[in-house]
Amino acid sequence: MPKTLSTNDHDRNIAGLRYVYPVISRRSGGLSIGINFNPNNACNWHCVYCQVPGLQRGNAPEMDFDLLERELRSFLNQVLNGDFYQRFNVPEPQRVIKDIAISGNGEPTSLKNLDKAIKLIGDIASQVGVFPGSRYVLISNGSLINQAGVQQGLETLARYNGELWFKVDSATESGRKLINRTGQSQQKLLEHLQIAAKLCRTKIQTCVFSYRFAWSDQEKQAYLSLLKQLRQMGIDIEQVMLYSLARPSLQAEAVELAKASAATMDALAADVKALGYNVSVSY
Ligand code: SF4
């Protein structure tokens, strides 16, 4: 019986490949082709809601560029010219490549030669006609944007009209320590957002959920103040994307986490919108 690829199925081994995995994305309403630069499950952060199994601290391992190229070409060929959709029982309306998203089991910008990888993926997708029709997305926690190599990667991403999804789960240092287990300072966060927005289209991605003091009234006000400050500083954020916990965390903190209610999400979205932002909500 063919395996059904559902919106809940984010198994990164489903295609049996090292770097490339398919996801039918709730958010995008079609096929999202994920590229995992971190098959070692290593990230420089440790978010309490992270869905990476066996998450460890560290960087992406050395990339096997030949393998990445072979996997992506053959996978795209199966989708565009083969029986991929039939084999995985993908419903007719969702048989469309919505995006290619660099989003893996860790922080992708920790990859050495990030720029080369972004270019390789962009070139292959352009050659087979997936770009410019589908989106090119880099999902990042934004913590390494001060590095020249990462900035070069963002410039390259911009050449394919790609977009960066920059994680901001809290606007306070104590909130980021609690949620992301990072000591990222406020100044660094602002600097990195400023650099990112100058180099490529940048969207803020925020996970809203309940966990200790995360999203307390004080935290919410700090978040809105940060968004206000970004506008005052002229930092151009294309969209604020709010989402809650769609799948269970695989970290020890999972038992303490709860999804935000639709009412909480809607109220926050209305406040963000009132600041002049384009907002999307995924419950
Ligand atoms: S930044 Fe992403 S991969 Fe890293 S710990 Fe957080 S959710 Fe997991």
Tab-separated table of N, CA, C and O in Angstrom, residues 131-172:
chain	number	residue	atom	x	y	z
A	131	PHE	N	11.844	27.280	-9.987
A	131	PHE	CA	11.946	28.730	-9.756
A	131	PHE	C	11.829	29.401	-11.121
A	131	PHE	O	12.268	28.816	-12.113
A	132	PRO	N	11.223	30.543	-11.187
A	132	PRO	CA	10.779	31.423	-10.107
A	132	PRO	C	9.352	31.154	-9.607
A	132	PRO	O	8.905	31.884	-8.731
A	133	GLY	N	8.672	30.145	-10.101
A	133	GLY	CA	7.263	29.952	-9.704
A	133	GLY	C	7.091	29.603	-8.233
A	133	GLY	O	6.164	30.051	-7.574
A	134	SER	N	7.992	28.781	-7.702
A	134	SER	CA	7.883	28.373	-6.297
A	134	SER	C	8.793	29.246	-5.439
A	134	SER	O	9.768	29.806	-5.933
A	135	ARG	N	8.463	29.286	-4.161
A	135	ARG	CA	9.251	30.147	-3.267
A	135	ARG	C	10.535	29.453	-2.835
A	135	ARG	O	10.581	28.233	-2.713
A	136	TYR	N	11.524	30.251	-2.549
A	136	TYR	CA	12.801	29.744	-2.029
A	136	TYR	C	12.945	30.328	-0.619
A	136	TYR	O	13.010	31.549	-0.451
A	137	VAL	N	12.959	29.445	0.386
A	137	VAL	CA	12.900	29.912	1.778
A	137	VAL	C	14.087	29.371	2.578
A	137	VAL	O	14.441	28.197	2.467
A	138	LEU	N	14.655	30.224	3.375
A	138	LEU	CA	15.682	29.796	4.338
A	138	LEU	C	15.117	30.035	5.740
A	138	LEU	O	14.779	31.173	6.097
A	139	ILE	N	14.981	28.955	6.503
A	139	ILE	CA	14.415	29.075	7.851
A	139	ILE	C	15.559	29.023	8.864
A	139	ILE	O	16.307	28.041	8.918
A	140	SER	N	15.684	30.096	9.631
A	140	SER	CA	16.880	30.244	10.471
A	140	SER	C	16.528	30.864	11.810
A	140	SER	O	15.532	31.578	11.937
A	141	ASN	N	17.377	30.621	12.800
A	141	ASN	CA	17.181	31.336	14.065
A	141	ASN	C	17.882	32.700	14.055
A	141	ASN	O	17.808	33.443	15.020
A	142	GLY	N	18.561	32.996	12.970
A	142	GLY	CA	19.128	34.333	12.779
A	142	GLY	C	20.359	34.638	13.616
A	142	GLY	O	20.898	35.746	13.562
A	143	SER	N	20.831	33.657	14.363
A	143	SER	CA	21.879	33.956	15.342
A	143	SER	C	23.277	34.107	14.730
A	143	SER	O	24.180	34.623	15.385
A	144	LEU	N	23.463	33.681	13.481
A	144	LEU	CA	24.817	33.693	12.900
A	144	LEU	C	24.951	34.719	11.778
A	144	LEU	O	25.900	34.684	10.998
A	145	ILE	N	23.996	35.629	11.720
A	145	ILE	CA	23.958	36.578	10.598
A	145	ILE	C	25.094	37.596	10.636
A	145	ILE	O	25.381	38.251	9.641
A	146	ASN	N	25.768	37.681	11.772
A	146	ASN	CA	26.942	38.562	11.839
A	146	ASN	C	28.114	37.999	11.032
A	146	ASN	O	29.062	38.713	10.715
A	147	GLN	N	28.048	36.721	10.657
A	147	GLN	CA	29.172	36.090	9.951
A	147	GLN	C	29.147	36.422	8.457
A	147	GLN	O	28.101	36.355	7.802
A	148	ALA	N	30.339	36.727	7.922
A	148	ALA	CA	30.429	37.136	6.515
A	148	ALA	C	29.880	36.059	5.574
A	148	ALA	O	29.192	36.370	4.605
A	149	GLY	N	30.174	34.798	5.881
A	149	GLY	CA	29.722	33.711	5.012
A	149	GLY	C	28.199	33.600	4.963
A	149	GLY	O	27.618	33.278	3.924
A	150	VAL	N	27.566	33.875	6.093
A	150	VAL	CA	26.099	33.810	6.153
A	150	VAL	C	25.514	34.983	5.355
A	150	VAL	O	24.555	34.828	4.592
A	151	GLN	N	26.144	36.138	5.491
A	151	GLN	CA	25.657	37.309	4.753
A	151	GLN	C	25.772	37.101	3.247
A	151	GLN	O	24.884	37.476	2.476
A	152	GLN	N	26.873	36.465	2.860
A	152	GLN	CA	27.051	36.155	1.438
A	152	GLN	C	25.923	35.215	0.977
A	152	GLN	O	25.366	35.375	-0.106
A	153	GLY	N	25.588	34.250	1.815
A	153	GLY	CA	24.499	33.317	1.512
A	153	GLY	C	23.168	34.052	1.346
A	153	GLY	O	22.387	33.742	0.446
A	154	LEU	N	22.927	35.035	2.199
A	154	LEU	CA	21.667	35.784	2.104
A	154	LEU	C	21.618	36.618	0.828
A	154	LEU	O	20.566	36.756	0.193
A	155	GLU	N	22.774	37.153	0.446
A	155	GLU	CA	22.819	37.917	-0.816
A	155	GLU	C	22.475	37.007	-1.989
A	155	GLU	O	21.754	37.393	-2.904
A	156	THR	N	23.018	35.796	-1.941
A	156	THR	CA	22.747	34.836	-3.013
A	156	THR	C	21.267	34.455	-3.000
A	156	THR	O	20.623	34.395	-4.054
A	157	LEU	N	20.736	34.213	-1.824
A	157	LEU	CA	19.308	33.885	-1.697
A	157	LEU	C	18.460	34.986	-2.361
A	157	LEU	O	17.491	34.701	-3.069
A	158	ALA	N	18.850	36.227	-2.127
A	158	ALA	CA	18.097	37.359	-2.689
A	158	ALA	C	18.128	37.339	-4.219
A	158	ALA	O	17.163	37.761	-4.864
A	159	ARG	N	19.213	36.824	-4.781
A	159	ARG	CA	19.300	36.774	-6.246
A	159	ARG	C	18.258	35.819	-6.843
A	159	ARG	O	17.902	35.931	-8.007
A	160	TYR	N	17.786	34.859	-6.062
A	160	TYR	CA	16.704	33.968	-6.516
A	160	TYR	C	15.354	34.449	-5.980
A	160	TYR	O	14.400	33.685	-5.921
A	161	ASN	N	15.327	35.681	-5.534
A	161	ASN	CA	14.135	36.253	-4.893
A	161	ASN	C	13.707	35.435	-3.668
A	161	ASN	O	12.513	35.312	-3.366
A	162	GLY	N	14.671	34.842	-3.006
A	162	GLY	CA	14.379	34.006	-1.837
A	162	GLY	C	14.053	34.844	-0.608
A	162	GLY	O	14.257	36.064	-0.589
A	163	GLU	N	13.555	34.170	0.401
A	163	GLU	CA	13.179	34.872	1.627
A	163	GLU	C	13.719	34.159	2.861
A	163	GLU	O	13.822	32.934	2.894
A	164	LEU	N	14.061	34.967	3.838
A	164	LEU	CA	14.558	34.437	5.109
A	164	LEU	C	13.427	34.475	6.127
A	164	LEU	O	12.771	35.501	6.294
A	165	TRP	N	13.211	33.352	6.801
A	165	TRP	CA	12.279	33.332	7.927
A	165	TRP	C	13.121	33.354	9.190
A	165	TRP	O	13.831	32.398	9.498
A	166	PHE	N	13.056	34.479	9.885
A	166	PHE	CA	13.939	34.759	11.015
A	166	PHE	C	13.146	34.502	12.305
A	166	PHE	O	12.123	35.138	12.548
A	167	LYS	N	13.644	33.593	13.113
A	167	LYS	CA	12.925	33.200	14.324
A	167	LYS	C	13.032	34.264	15.427
A	167	LYS	O	14.130	34.628	15.826
A	168	VAL	N	11.882	34.765	15.865
A	168	VAL	CA	11.852	35.641	17.047
A	168	VAL	C	10.719	35.132	17.944
A	168	VAL	O	9.552	35.378	17.673
A	169	ASP	N	11.053	34.421	18.982
A	169	ASP	CA	10.029	33.869	19.869
A	169	ASP	C	9.828	34.721	21.108
A	169	ASP	O	8.835	34.560	21.823
A	170	SER	N	10.794	35.598	21.374
A	170	SER	CA	10.664	36.475	22.518
A	170	SER	C	11.473	37.738	22.259
A	170	SER	O	12.522	37.685	21.611
A	171	ALA	N	10.986	38.855	22.777
A	171	ALA	CA	11.696	40.116	22.610
A	171	ALA	C	12.499	40.469	23.850
A	171	ALA	O	12.991	41.584	23.980
A	172	THR	N	12.618	39.532	24.778
A	172	THR	CA	13.433	39.804	25.960
A	172	THR	C	14.552	38.767	26.064
A	172	THR	O	14.403	37.635	25.596
